[in-house]
Amino acid sequence: MRKPFVAGNWKMNGSRASIKTLVSGILNGMGRVNNVEVVVCPPFVYISEVAQLLEGSTVALGSQDVAKEESGAHTGKISVSMLTDVGCKYAIIGHSERRPYYLDRDEVVAEKFIAAQKGGVIPILCVGELLEEREAGQTEAVVEEQLQGVVARTGIKALENAVIAYEPVWAIGTGKTASPAQAQEVHAFIRNWVRKEDANIADKVRILYGGSVKAANAKELFSQTDIDGGLIGGASLAADEFINICAAAG
Ligand code: PGA
């Protein structure tokens, strides 16, 4: 049995004050969430503070990115050891808002993935196609290439200690959710792709859906066989909405 997993990706939103309110709302609502791993991914500068607010709770912390380098002269970057130092368990890697704009190509994504695991941080690896790629019938090829970009360098066993997030780029922040059937189709493709290499890992690896998930559509998405939870952007910024999504995964 895969434990459902819901992560909130706060992106570049919030202030010390708004984050305090958001976290207290989430903590208050956690009583309604059963048997779901809940993670929040604040902007780097707030991670420490959120860690303190979350102390003693079951809500875990993640970052939105991480450097592939261990330390040194890398102005502006945050290392894996810094993340573990402030209590991060997870790191989102290869988000589509980074791949094209910040040179997070497959090779860099793989290096970040490897650095994270080496330093004890669990990668949440994002994959997903653009609208034009979907329309050209290339969804599976694109997703496979992105997965292969990591697995070719790490071996399939690395997925034993990772989470995969399928996020069709055209559904992120657009209000256009993939239909549960569309999402399930790609999730099944991903799981079968893993299964060809290792059936045990295929059964265990959690595959999240991301892209305009809200409380109103979460239940139907999460009830699909191969959807094990969600990576939530916009809807993770309101405590009640986020808690309702988490509860729907349980
Ligand atoms: P969204 O973002 O829920 O706002 O569409 C999801 C994501 O980018 O992870």
PDB file of C-alpha atoms and ligand atoms in Angstrom, residues 7-11 92 95-97 126 165 167-177 209-214 230-237 245, ligand 1:
ATOM      1  CA  ALA A   7       2.708  18.609  -0.985  1.00  0.00           C
ATOM      2  CA  GLY A   8       1.997  22.326  -1.090  1.00  0.00           C
ATOM      3  CA  ASN A   9       4.321  24.279  -3.368  1.00  0.00           C
ATOM      4  CA  TRP A  10       4.018  27.854  -2.175  1.00  0.00           C
ATOM      5  CA  LYS A  11       6.216  29.120  -5.011  1.00  0.00           C
ATOM      6  CA  ILE A  92      11.049  19.626  -5.437  1.00  0.00           C
ATOM      7  CA  HIS A  95       9.622  21.911 -11.679  1.00  0.00           C
ATOM      8  CA  SER A  96       8.404  23.153 -15.041  1.00  0.00           C
ATOM      9  CA  GLU A  97       8.690  26.744 -13.862  1.00  0.00           C
ATOM     10  CA  CYS A 126       8.590  16.767 -11.616  1.00  0.00           C
ATOM     11  CA  ALA A 165       5.099  14.348  -9.730  1.00  0.00           C
ATOM     12  CA  GLU A 167       2.508  17.927 -13.875  1.00  0.00           C
ATOM     13  CA  PRO A 168       1.231  18.673 -17.365  1.00  0.00           C
ATOM     14  CA  VAL A 169       2.629  22.151 -17.969  1.00  0.00           C
ATOM     15  CA  TRP A 170      -0.588  23.337 -19.613  1.00  0.00           C
ATOM     16  CA  ALA A 171      -2.510  22.578 -16.401  1.00  0.00           C
ATOM     17  CA  ILE A 172      -0.255  24.491 -14.002  1.00  0.00           C
ATOM     18  CA  GLY A 173      -1.756  27.688 -12.687  1.00  0.00           C
ATOM     19  CA  THR A 174      -4.144  27.833 -15.631  1.00  0.00           C
ATOM     20  CA  GLY A 175      -7.295  26.481 -14.022  1.00  0.00           C
ATOM     21  CA  LYS A 176      -7.253  23.733 -16.688  1.00  0.00           C
ATOM     22  CA  THR A 177      -6.918  20.456 -14.811  1.00  0.00           C
ATOM     23  CA  TYR A 209      -0.567  14.702  -9.945  1.00  0.00           C
ATOM     24  CA  GLY A 210      -0.082  18.466 -10.135  1.00  0.00           C
ATOM     25  CA  GLY A 211      -1.827  21.149 -12.143  1.00  0.00           C
ATOM     26  CA  SER A 212      -4.800  23.181 -10.911  1.00  0.00           C
ATOM     27  CA  VAL A 213      -5.762  20.692  -8.217  1.00  0.00           C
ATOM     28  CA  LYS A 214      -8.370  22.130  -5.876  1.00  0.00           C
ATOM     29  CA  GLY A 230      -0.888  15.801  -5.427  1.00  0.00           C
ATOM     30  CA  LEU A 231       1.590  18.619  -5.767  1.00  0.00           C
ATOM     31  CA  ILE A 232      -0.507  21.673  -5.108  1.00  0.00           C
ATOM     32  CA  GLY A 233       0.382  25.232  -6.108  1.00  0.00           C
ATOM     33  CA  GLY A 234      -2.218  27.999  -5.886  1.00  0.00           C
ATOM     34  CA  ALA A 235      -4.654  26.026  -3.739  1.00  0.00           C
ATOM     35  CA  SER A 236      -1.974  25.336  -1.114  1.00  0.00           C
ATOM     36  CA  LEU A 237      -1.929  29.019  -0.131  1.00  0.00           C
ATOM     37  CA  ILE A 245      -7.294  18.535  -0.577  1.00  0.00           C
TER      38      ILE A 245
HETATM   39  P1  PGA B   1      -1.082  24.878  -9.485  1.00  0.00           P
HETATM   40  O1  PGA B   1       0.493  24.555  -9.482  1.00  0.00           O
HETATM   41  O2  PGA B   1      -1.709  23.966  -8.482  1.00  0.00           O
HETATM   42  O3  PGA B   1      -1.167  26.332  -9.095  1.00  0.00           O
HETATM   43  O4  PGA B   1      -1.566  24.620 -10.871  1.00  0.00           O
HETATM   44  C1  PGA B   1       0.963  23.241  -9.334  1.00  0.00           C
HETATM   45  C2  PGA B   1       2.467  23.235  -9.372  1.00  0.00           C
HETATM   46  O5  PGA B   1       3.066  24.036 -10.092  1.00  0.00           O
HETATM   47  O6  PGA B   1       3.108  22.443  -8.651  1.00  0.00           O
END
